């Protein structure tokens, strides 16, 4: 970031209503935690995405990409550089026979709802996941036996330094809460989801059952980022945390949910520091008492 006026240079062609200086990120995350980013930009065209990211890459300006912020913990000091988000032009969903083509910013719940409306089965599992399609593929989000890997057949990616490319399911390397995007830094722009014809009432009934299970088991009444830890081989993170006696354990305003020990909740005014300290304590105590090492699933932004 050699150029002191880097923000002005970067913003030369961005409309004033689509960027903000020093924008606090707490309200862009489901945890309701996070300090300000130097510059937040809403990107609305592919050309703009390519131009802005190339500029950042070429000048060494750090950049981040945010979806719906439901799987991230942003540092209290915020982020230096730029955070990009996609605007509404990247949230379109179209139906092509038994497939759906959806933009990265489309909420997963809306993609699942559209599938149901067209009597297409395969996305029932996703109707209660609060993230975007882009974040969903990046994380290979999944629940109740389904995952993005089951439905994604191809995706358009913006690969910094290369340009726009299409990757098929195998090339996306979708695994448990992982994808090739976590290695390459590629940005998912759009994805094609292959579904199967079904019965709308049956699809909706399945969605309703899964969402009722979620409400019964998850602390949806508090800000959180969902399950904090990945599932270790042969065990469940929530059960290990509970077995270690940590249900309800608290540091500052961050608490291991008394309802679901796999979640850390923000009781109101929690800081990233509280959450990080609690994560570390849970990791240490669970290791001492059960021998399992828990790895965070959530993405921690701003403490590199
Ligand atoms: C109450 C609650 C319940 C949840 N339940 C589940 C669940 O059942 N299953 C599950 O898997 N997850 C669950 N989650 C976690 C979360 O919703 C998913 O991981 C979701 O896929 C994240 O999407 P997002 O748009 O919010 O991504 P963000 O949190 O904004 O970002 C997550 C990561 O994805 C990257 N990213 C975002 N968009 C793009 C893009 N277009 N291209 C490239 N990278 C991108 C970001 O850079 C970041 O590294 C839950 C979260 C909450 C709060």
Tab-separated table of C-alpha atoms and ligand atoms in Angstrom:
chain	number	residue	atom	x	y	z
A	1	UNK	CA	0.000	0.000	0.000
A	2	UNK	CA	2.657	2.485	-1.080
A	3	UNK	CA	0.308	5.059	-2.543
A	4	UNK	CA	-1.222	7.122	0.276
A	5	UNK	CA	-4.190	7.895	-1.955
A	6	UNK	CA	-4.772	4.266	-2.846
A	7	UNK	CA	-8.445	4.451	-1.977
A	8	UNK	CA	-9.132	7.332	-4.350
A	9	UNK	CA	-7.168	5.638	-7.153
A	10	UNK	CA	-9.034	2.373	-6.675
A	11	UNK	CA	-12.413	4.110	-6.575
A	12	UNK	CA	-11.933	6.113	-9.778
A	13	UNK	CA	-14.771	4.330	-11.565
A	14	UNK	CA	-16.886	3.111	-8.644
A	15	UNK	CA	-20.194	4.914	-8.096
A	16	UNK	CA	-20.343	6.819	-4.771
A	17	UNK	CA	-23.316	4.850	-3.458
A	18	UNK	CA	-21.395	1.586	-3.717
A	19	UNK	CA	-18.457	2.123	-1.405
A	20	UNK	CA	-17.901	3.179	2.174
A	21	UNK	CA	-14.810	4.329	3.986
A	22	UNK	CA	-13.948	2.907	7.424
A	23	UNK	CA	-17.102	0.839	7.526
A	24	UNK	CA	-17.642	-1.166	10.752
A	25	UNK	CA	-18.059	-4.804	9.729
A	26	UNK	CA	-20.033	-5.998	12.771
A	27	UNK	CA	-23.312	-5.366	10.987
A	28	UNK	CA	-22.137	-7.419	7.975
A	29	UNK	CA	-21.563	-10.541	10.058
A	30	UNK	CA	-23.995	-12.882	11.823
A	31	UNK	CA	-21.724	-12.776	14.911
A	32	UNK	CA	-22.288	-8.992	15.075
A	33	UNK	CA	-18.556	-8.639	15.760
A	34	UNK	CA	-15.775	-6.853	13.867
A	35	UNK	CA	-14.057	-3.485	13.559
A	36	UNK	CA	-13.945	-1.239	10.494
A	37	UNK	CA	-12.528	-2.080	7.095
A	38	UNK	CA	-10.612	0.727	5.339
A	39	UNK	CA	-12.854	0.402	2.302
A	40	UNK	CA	-15.964	-1.668	1.618
A	41	UNK	CA	-16.956	-1.973	-2.037
A	42	UNK	CA	-20.081	-3.497	-3.535
A	43	UNK	CA	-19.159	-4.998	-6.903
A	44	UNK	CA	-21.843	-5.164	-9.562
A	45	UNK	CA	-20.210	-6.296	-12.805
A	46	UNK	CA	-17.643	-8.879	-13.832
A	47	UNK	CA	-15.483	-6.178	-15.458
A	48	UNK	CA	-15.462	-4.221	-12.208
A	49	UNK	CA	-14.570	-7.310	-10.181
A	50	UNK	CA	-11.626	-8.039	-12.468
A	51	UNK	CA	-10.426	-4.438	-12.541
A	52	UNK	CA	-10.615	-3.864	-8.784
A	53	UNK	CA	-8.989	-7.141	-7.793
A	54	UNK	CA	-6.245	-6.727	-10.415
A	55	UNK	CA	-5.560	-3.266	-9.023
A	56	UNK	CA	-5.298	-4.605	-5.469
A	57	UNK	CA	-3.074	-7.493	-6.551
A	58	UNK	CA	-0.849	-5.214	-8.610
A	59	UNK	CA	-0.373	-2.634	-5.861
A	60	UNK	CA	-0.237	-4.944	-2.845
A	61	UNK	CA	-3.480	-3.711	-1.287
A	62	UNK	CA	-4.808	-6.511	0.948
A	63	UNK	CA	-8.319	-7.581	-0.007
A	64	UNK	CA	-11.037	-9.817	1.371
A	65	UNK	CA	-14.262	-11.156	-0.005
A	66	UNK	CA	-17.429	-11.303	2.079
A	67	UNK	CA	-20.579	-13.263	1.400
A	68	UNK	CA	-23.352	-12.963	3.965
A	69	UNK	CA	-20.809	-13.044	6.787
A	70	UNK	CA	-22.313	-16.095	8.501
A	71	UNK	CA	-19.119	-18.101	8.851
A	72	UNK	CA	-16.575	-15.413	9.697
A	73	UNK	CA	-15.071	-13.790	12.766
A	74	UNK	CA	-13.677	-10.340	11.964
A	75	UNK	CA	-10.994	-8.936	14.253
A	76	UNK	CA	-11.886	-6.082	16.629
A	77	UNK	CA	-9.268	-3.908	14.898
A	78	UNK	CA	-11.068	-4.506	11.596
A	79	UNK	CA	-9.371	-5.108	8.263
A	80	UNK	CA	-6.683	-3.101	6.490
A	81	UNK	CA	-7.322	-2.840	2.783
A	82	UNK	CA	-10.563	-3.625	0.962
A	83	UNK	CA	-13.509	-5.892	1.631
A	84	UNK	CA	-15.530	-6.709	-1.476
A	85	UNK	CA	-19.126	-7.893	-1.565
A	86	UNK	CA	-21.303	-8.701	-4.532
A	87	UNK	CA	-24.281	-6.456	-5.253
A	88	UNK	CA	-27.765	-7.541	-6.372
A	89	UNK	CA	-26.730	-8.199	-9.993
A	90	UNK	CA	-24.875	-11.257	-8.689
A	91	UNK	CA	-27.928	-12.617	-6.853
A	92	UNK	CA	-29.967	-13.756	-9.850
A	93	UNK	CA	-31.434	-17.246	-9.942
A	94	UNK	CA	-32.665	-18.812	-13.186
A	95	UNK	CA	-34.197	-22.193	-13.823
A	96	UNK	CA	-32.861	-24.242	-16.756
A	97	UNK	CA	-34.824	-27.501	-16.970
A	98	UNK	CA	-33.862	-29.504	-13.886
A	99	UNK	CA	-30.981	-27.174	-13.064
A	100	UNK	CA	-30.677	-23.826	-11.339
A	101	UNK	CA	-28.116	-21.218	-12.293
A	102	UNK	CA	-27.508	-18.830	-9.420
A	103	UNK	CA	-25.233	-15.893	-8.730
A	104	UNK	CA	-22.806	-16.042	-5.807
A	105	UNK	CA	-24.719	-13.446	-3.776
A	106	UNK	CA	-27.977	-15.389	-3.882
A	107	UNK	CA	-28.939	-16.459	-0.351
A	108	UNK	CA	-28.857	-20.272	-0.080
A	109	UNK	CA	-32.325	-20.185	1.508
A	110	UNK	CA	-33.686	-18.383	-1.548
A	111	UNK	CA	-31.970	-20.794	-3.939
A	112	UNK	CA	-33.582	-23.682	-1.998
A	113	UNK	CA	-36.959	-21.909	-2.016
A	114	UNK	CA	-36.737	-21.407	-5.798
A	115	UNK	CA	-35.939	-25.090	-6.253
A	116	UNK	CA	-39.012	-26.011	-4.191
A	117	UNK	CA	-41.218	-23.652	-6.220
A	118	UNK	CA	-40.150	-25.438	-9.405
A	119	UNK	CA	-40.605	-28.884	-7.786
A	120	UNK	CA	-36.871	-29.573	-7.909
A	121	UNK	CA	-35.390	-31.715	-5.167
A	122	UNK	CA	-31.807	-31.735	-3.847
A	123	UNK	CA	-31.516	-28.454	-1.944
A	124	UNK	CA	-33.795	-29.239	1.001
A	125	UNK	CA	-30.709	-29.470	3.250
A	126	UNK	CA	-29.720	-25.884	2.386
A	127	UNK	CA	-32.953	-24.087	3.192
A	128	UNK	CA	-31.881	-23.252	6.753
A	129	UNK	CA	-28.235	-22.386	6.050
A	130	UNK	CA	-28.010	-18.589	6.356
A	131	UNK	CA	-25.104	-17.980	3.946
A	132	UNK	CA	-24.825	-17.128	0.261
A	133	UNK	CA	-24.293	-19.519	-2.613
A	134	UNK	CA	-20.698	-18.252	-2.966
A	135	UNK	CA	-19.896	-18.845	0.702
A	136	UNK	CA	-21.749	-22.162	0.495
A	137	UNK	CA	-19.520	-23.477	-2.296
A	138	UNK	CA	-16.346	-22.003	-0.733
A	139	UNK	CA	-17.169	-23.925	2.497
A	140	UNK	CA	-18.964	-26.848	0.810
A	141	UNK	CA	-21.744	-26.096	3.270
A	142	UNK	CA	-23.884	-29.004	4.323
A	143	UNK	CA	-26.343	-30.292	6.861
A	144	UNK	CA	-28.603	-33.235	7.618
A	145	UNK	CA	-26.842	-35.522	5.155
A	146	UNK	CA	-26.692	-33.094	2.201
A	147	UNK	CA	-23.869	-30.858	1.006
A	148	UNK	CA	-23.201	-28.467	-1.869
A	149	UNK	CA	-21.033	-31.150	-3.468
A	150	UNK	CA	-24.198	-33.193	-4.177
A	151	UNK	CA	-25.719	-30.508	-6.402
A	152	UNK	CA	-22.983	-28.251	-7.836
A	153	UNK	CA	-21.944	-29.391	-11.317
A	154	UNK	CA	-20.016	-26.341	-12.513
A	155	UNK	CA	-19.025	-22.902	-11.352
A	156	UNK	CA	-17.734	-19.714	-12.879
A	157	UNK	CA	-14.740	-18.454	-10.925
A	158	UNK	CA	-12.767	-15.253	-11.114
A	159	UNK	CA	-9.193	-16.373	-10.633
A	160	UNK	CA	-6.903	-13.428	-9.779
A	161	UNK	CA	-4.032	-13.309	-12.262
A	162	UNK	CA	-5.862	-15.555	-14.732
A	163	UNK	CA	-9.379	-14.219	-15.300
A	164	UNK	CA	-12.775	-15.908	-15.505
A	165	UNK	CA	-12.687	-19.699	-15.691
A	166	UNK	CA	-15.224	-22.498	-15.394
A	167	UNK	CA	-14.535	-25.377	-13.021
A	168	UNK	CA	-16.479	-28.627	-12.952
A	169	UNK	CA	-17.465	-30.476	-9.791
A	170	UNK	CA	-14.211	-32.471	-9.611
A	171	UNK	CA	-12.074	-29.418	-10.224
A	172	UNK	CA	-13.872	-27.619	-7.368
A	173	UNK	CA	-12.460	-30.325	-5.019
A	174	UNK	CA	-15.429	-30.136	-2.677
A	175	UNK	CA	-14.694	-31.979	0.573
A	176	UNK	CA	-15.774	-31.683	4.183
A	177	UNK	CA	-16.091	-27.893	4.662
A	178	UNK	CA	-13.493	-27.297	1.976
A	179	UNK	CA	-13.132	-26.455	-1.703
A	180	UNK	CA	-10.370	-25.569	-4.122
A	181	UNK	CA	-11.264	-21.895	-3.594
A	182	UNK	CA	-9.693	-22.076	-0.129
A	183	UNK	CA	-6.351	-22.903	-1.800
A	184	UNK	CA	-6.480	-20.671	-4.860
A	185	UNK	CA	-8.220	-17.514	-3.635
A	186	UNK	CA	-10.662	-17.763	-6.561
A	187	UNK	CA	-13.951	-15.894	-6.298
A	188	UNK	CA	-17.097	-17.809	-7.139
A	189	UNK	CA	-19.257	-15.717	-9.458
A	190	UNK	CA	-22.031	-18.127	-10.436
A	191	UNK	CA	-22.816	-21.841	-10.125
A	192	UNK	CA	-24.920	-24.408	-11.929
A	193	UNK	CA	-26.821	-26.751	-9.624
A	194	UNK	CA	-28.175	-30.049	-10.914
A	195	UNK	CA	-31.399	-31.096	-9.178
A	196	UNK	CA	-33.977	-33.836	-9.679
A	197	UNK	CA	-37.697	-33.479	-10.395
A	198	UNK	CA	-39.796	-34.014	-7.279
A	199	UNK	CA	-43.063	-33.116	-5.647
A	200	UNK	CA	-43.319	-29.568	-4.310
A	201	UNK	CA	-45.339	-30.522	-1.205
A	202	UNK	CA	-42.859	-33.286	-0.288
A	203	UNK	CA	-39.887	-30.958	-0.804
A	204	UNK	CA	-41.485	-28.259	1.356
A	205	UNK	CA	-42.397	-30.784	4.059
A	206	UNK	CA	-38.753	-31.930	4.220
A	207	UNK	CA	-37.558	-28.328	4.463
A	208	UNK	CA	-40.057	-27.609	7.226
A	209	UNK	CA	-38.951	-30.659	9.240
A	210	UNK	CA	-35.251	-29.773	8.942
A	211	UNK	CA	-35.868	-26.147	9.892
A	212	UNK	CA	-37.912	-27.206	12.929
A	213	UNK	CA	-34.979	-29.431	13.992
A	214	UNK	CA	-32.643	-26.456	13.610
A	215	UNK	CA	-34.854	-24.211	15.723
A	216	UNK	CA	-35.100	-26.886	18.416
A	217	UNK	CA	-31.359	-27.598	18.565
A	218	UNK	CA	-29.565	-24.384	17.606
A	219	UNK	CA	-29.370	-21.090	19.530
A	220	UNK	CA	-30.833	-19.085	16.639
A	221	UNK	CA	-31.990	-16.374	19.049
A	222	UNK	CA	-28.360	-15.228	19.546
A	223	UNK	CA	-25.793	-13.906	17.075
A	224	UNK	CA	-23.306	-16.637	16.133
A	225	UNK	CA	-21.411	-18.013	13.163
A	226	UNK	CA	-22.955	-21.485	13.362
A	227	UNK	CA	-20.761	-24.445	14.311
A	228	UNK	CA	-17.409	-23.056	15.358
A	229	UNK	CA	-15.390	-26.256	14.967
A	230	UNK	CA	-15.095	-28.855	12.241
A	231	UNK	CA	-16.309	-32.335	13.013
A	232	UNK	CA	-13.230	-34.368	14.014
A	233	UNK	CA	-12.977	-37.864	12.529
A	234	UNK	CA	-15.067	-40.262	14.576
A	235	UNK	CA	-16.723	-37.706	16.867
A	236	UNK	CA	-18.917	-34.602	17.028
A	237	UNK	CA	-17.421	-31.331	18.219
A	238	UNK	CA	-20.514	-30.360	20.233
A	239	UNK	CA	-20.555	-33.683	22.098
A	240	UNK	CA	-16.833	-33.458	22.917
A	241	UNK	CA	-17.241	-29.912	24.230
A	242	UNK	CA	-20.187	-30.989	26.343
A	243	UNK	CA	-18.287	-34.046	27.608
A	244	UNK	CA	-15.422	-31.728	28.597
A	245	UNK	CA	-17.881	-29.831	30.813
A	246	UNK	CA	-17.779	-26.654	28.745
A	247	UNK	CA	-21.440	-26.144	27.865
A	248	UNK	CA	-22.303	-22.619	29.000
A	249	UNK	CA	-18.612	-21.734	29.576
A	250	UNK	CA	-18.058	-18.040	29.064
A	251	UNK	CA	-15.293	-15.513	28.421
A	252	UNK	CA	-16.485	-11.907	28.464
A	253	UNK	CA	-19.680	-11.802	26.421
A	254	UNK	CA	-18.842	-14.911	24.372
A	255	UNK	CA	-20.390	-18.153	25.568
A	256	UNK	CA	-20.403	-21.810	24.554
A	257	UNK	CA	-24.121	-22.111	23.857
A	258	UNK	CA	-26.000	-23.886	26.647
A	259	UNK	CA	-28.368	-25.126	23.896
A	260	UNK	CA	-25.774	-26.496	21.447
A	261	UNK	CA	-22.163	-26.766	22.611
A	262	UNK	CA	-20.866	-26.603	19.022
A	263	UNK	CA	-21.954	-22.961	18.793
A	264	UNK	CA	-20.334	-19.934	20.422
A	265	UNK	CA	-22.884	-17.181	20.923
A	266	UNK	CA	-22.542	-13.455	21.355
A	267	UNK	CA	-24.482	-12.526	24.505
A	268	UNK	CA	-24.335	-8.855	23.484
A	269	UNK	CA	-21.205	-6.810	22.946
A	270	UNK	CA	-18.826	-9.795	22.657
A	271	UNK	CA	-15.484	-8.966	21.049
A	272	UNK	CA	-13.430	-11.051	18.630
A	273	UNK	CA	-10.894	-11.216	21.442
A	274	UNK	CA	-13.507	-12.874	23.728
A	275	UNK	CA	-14.408	-15.384	21.012
A	276	UNK	CA	-10.793	-16.197	20.142
A	277	UNK	CA	-9.901	-16.684	23.815
A	278	UNK	CA	-12.903	-18.981	24.250
A	279	UNK	CA	-11.993	-20.968	21.115
A	280	UNK	CA	-8.472	-21.489	22.437
A	281	UNK	CA	-9.678	-22.479	25.888
A	282	UNK	CA	-12.191	-24.945	24.438
A	283	UNK	CA	-9.486	-26.439	22.191
A	284	UNK	CA	-7.085	-26.862	25.137
A	285	UNK	CA	-9.594	-28.305	27.590
A	286	UNK	CA	-11.180	-30.637	25.026
A	287	UNK	CA	-7.716	-31.925	24.092
A	288	UNK	CA	-6.747	-32.486	27.733
A	289	UNK	CA	-10.004	-34.241	28.604
A	290	UNK	CA	-10.800	-36.174	25.420
A	291	UNK	CA	-7.610	-36.305	23.334
A	292	UNK	CA	-9.348	-34.727	20.298
A	293	UNK	CA	-7.898	-31.642	18.645
A	294	UNK	CA	-10.681	-29.338	17.447
A	295	UNK	CA	-10.009	-27.201	14.383
A	296	UNK	CA	-12.047	-24.046	13.773
A	297	UNK	CA	-14.508	-24.197	10.880
A	298	UNK	CA	-15.179	-20.464	10.969
A	299	UNK	CA	-12.860	-18.208	8.988
A	300	UNK	CA	-10.951	-15.719	11.111
A	301	UNK	CA	-10.332	-12.486	9.215
A	302	UNK	CA	-7.840	-9.800	10.144
A	303	UNK	CA	-5.246	-11.536	12.315
A	304	UNK	CA	-2.712	-12.773	9.808
B	1	LIG	C1	-27.156	-20.001	12.649
B	1	LIG	C2	-26.183	-20.574	11.650
B	1	LIG	C3	-26.388	-21.848	11.172
B	1	LIG	C4	-25.490	-22.404	10.242
B	1	LIG	N1	-25.714	-23.662	9.774
B	1	LIG	C5	-24.851	-24.211	8.912
B	1	LIG	C6	-25.041	-25.534	8.425
B	1	LIG	O1	-26.009	-26.208	8.751
B	1	LIG	N2	-24.125	-26.031	7.556
B	1	LIG	C7	-23.037	-25.329	7.152
B	1	LIG	O2	-22.227	-25.837	6.361
B	1	LIG	N3	-22.833	-24.067	7.583
B	1	LIG	C8	-23.705	-23.490	8.440
B	1	LIG	N4	-23.486	-22.214	8.885
B	1	LIG	C9	-22.291	-21.479	8.438
B	1	LIG	C10	-22.492	-20.638	7.178
B	1	LIG	O3	-23.839	-20.248	7.007
B	1	LIG	C11	-22.015	-21.366	5.924
B	1	LIG	O4	-20.655	-21.728	6.018
B	1	LIG	C12	-22.199	-20.495	4.672
B	1	LIG	O5	-21.932	-21.278	3.552
B	1	LIG	C13	-21.279	-19.266	4.638
B	1	LIG	O6	-21.728	-18.411	3.593
B	1	LIG	P1	-21.530	-16.818	3.677
B	1	LIG	O7	-22.065	-16.244	2.423
B	1	LIG	O8	-22.124	-16.290	4.923
B	1	LIG	O9	-19.975	-16.723	3.711
B	1	LIG	P2	-19.070	-15.714	4.567
B	1	LIG	O10	-19.229	-16.024	6.025
B	1	LIG	O11	-19.313	-14.323	4.142
B	1	LIG	O12	-17.637	-16.169	4.092
B	1	LIG	C14	-17.115	-17.435	4.445
B	1	LIG	C15	-15.876	-17.663	3.587
B	1	LIG	O13	-16.316	-17.795	2.233
B	1	LIG	C16	-15.630	-16.862	1.415
B	1	LIG	N5	-16.563	-16.425	0.348
B	1	LIG	C17	-17.775	-15.874	0.489
B	1	LIG	N6	-18.319	-15.642	-0.728
B	1	LIG	C18	-17.410	-16.065	-1.644
B	1	LIG	C19	-17.367	-16.097	-3.069
B	1	LIG	N7	-18.371	-15.641	-3.814
B	1	LIG	N8	-16.267	-16.612	-3.660
B	1	LIG	C20	-15.228	-17.065	-2.929
B	1	LIG	N9	-15.207	-17.058	-1.587
B	1	LIG	C21	-16.296	-16.565	-0.954
B	1	LIG	C22	-15.232	-15.729	2.334
B	1	LIG	O14	-14.099	-15.048	1.817
B	1	LIG	C23	-14.917	-16.473	3.630
B	1	LIG	O15	-13.602	-16.954	3.636
B	1	LIG	C24	-24.386	-21.644	9.807
B	1	LIG	C25	-24.202	-20.334	10.278
B	1	LIG	C26	-25.088	-19.802	11.183
B	1	LIG	C27	-24.892	-18.396	11.670
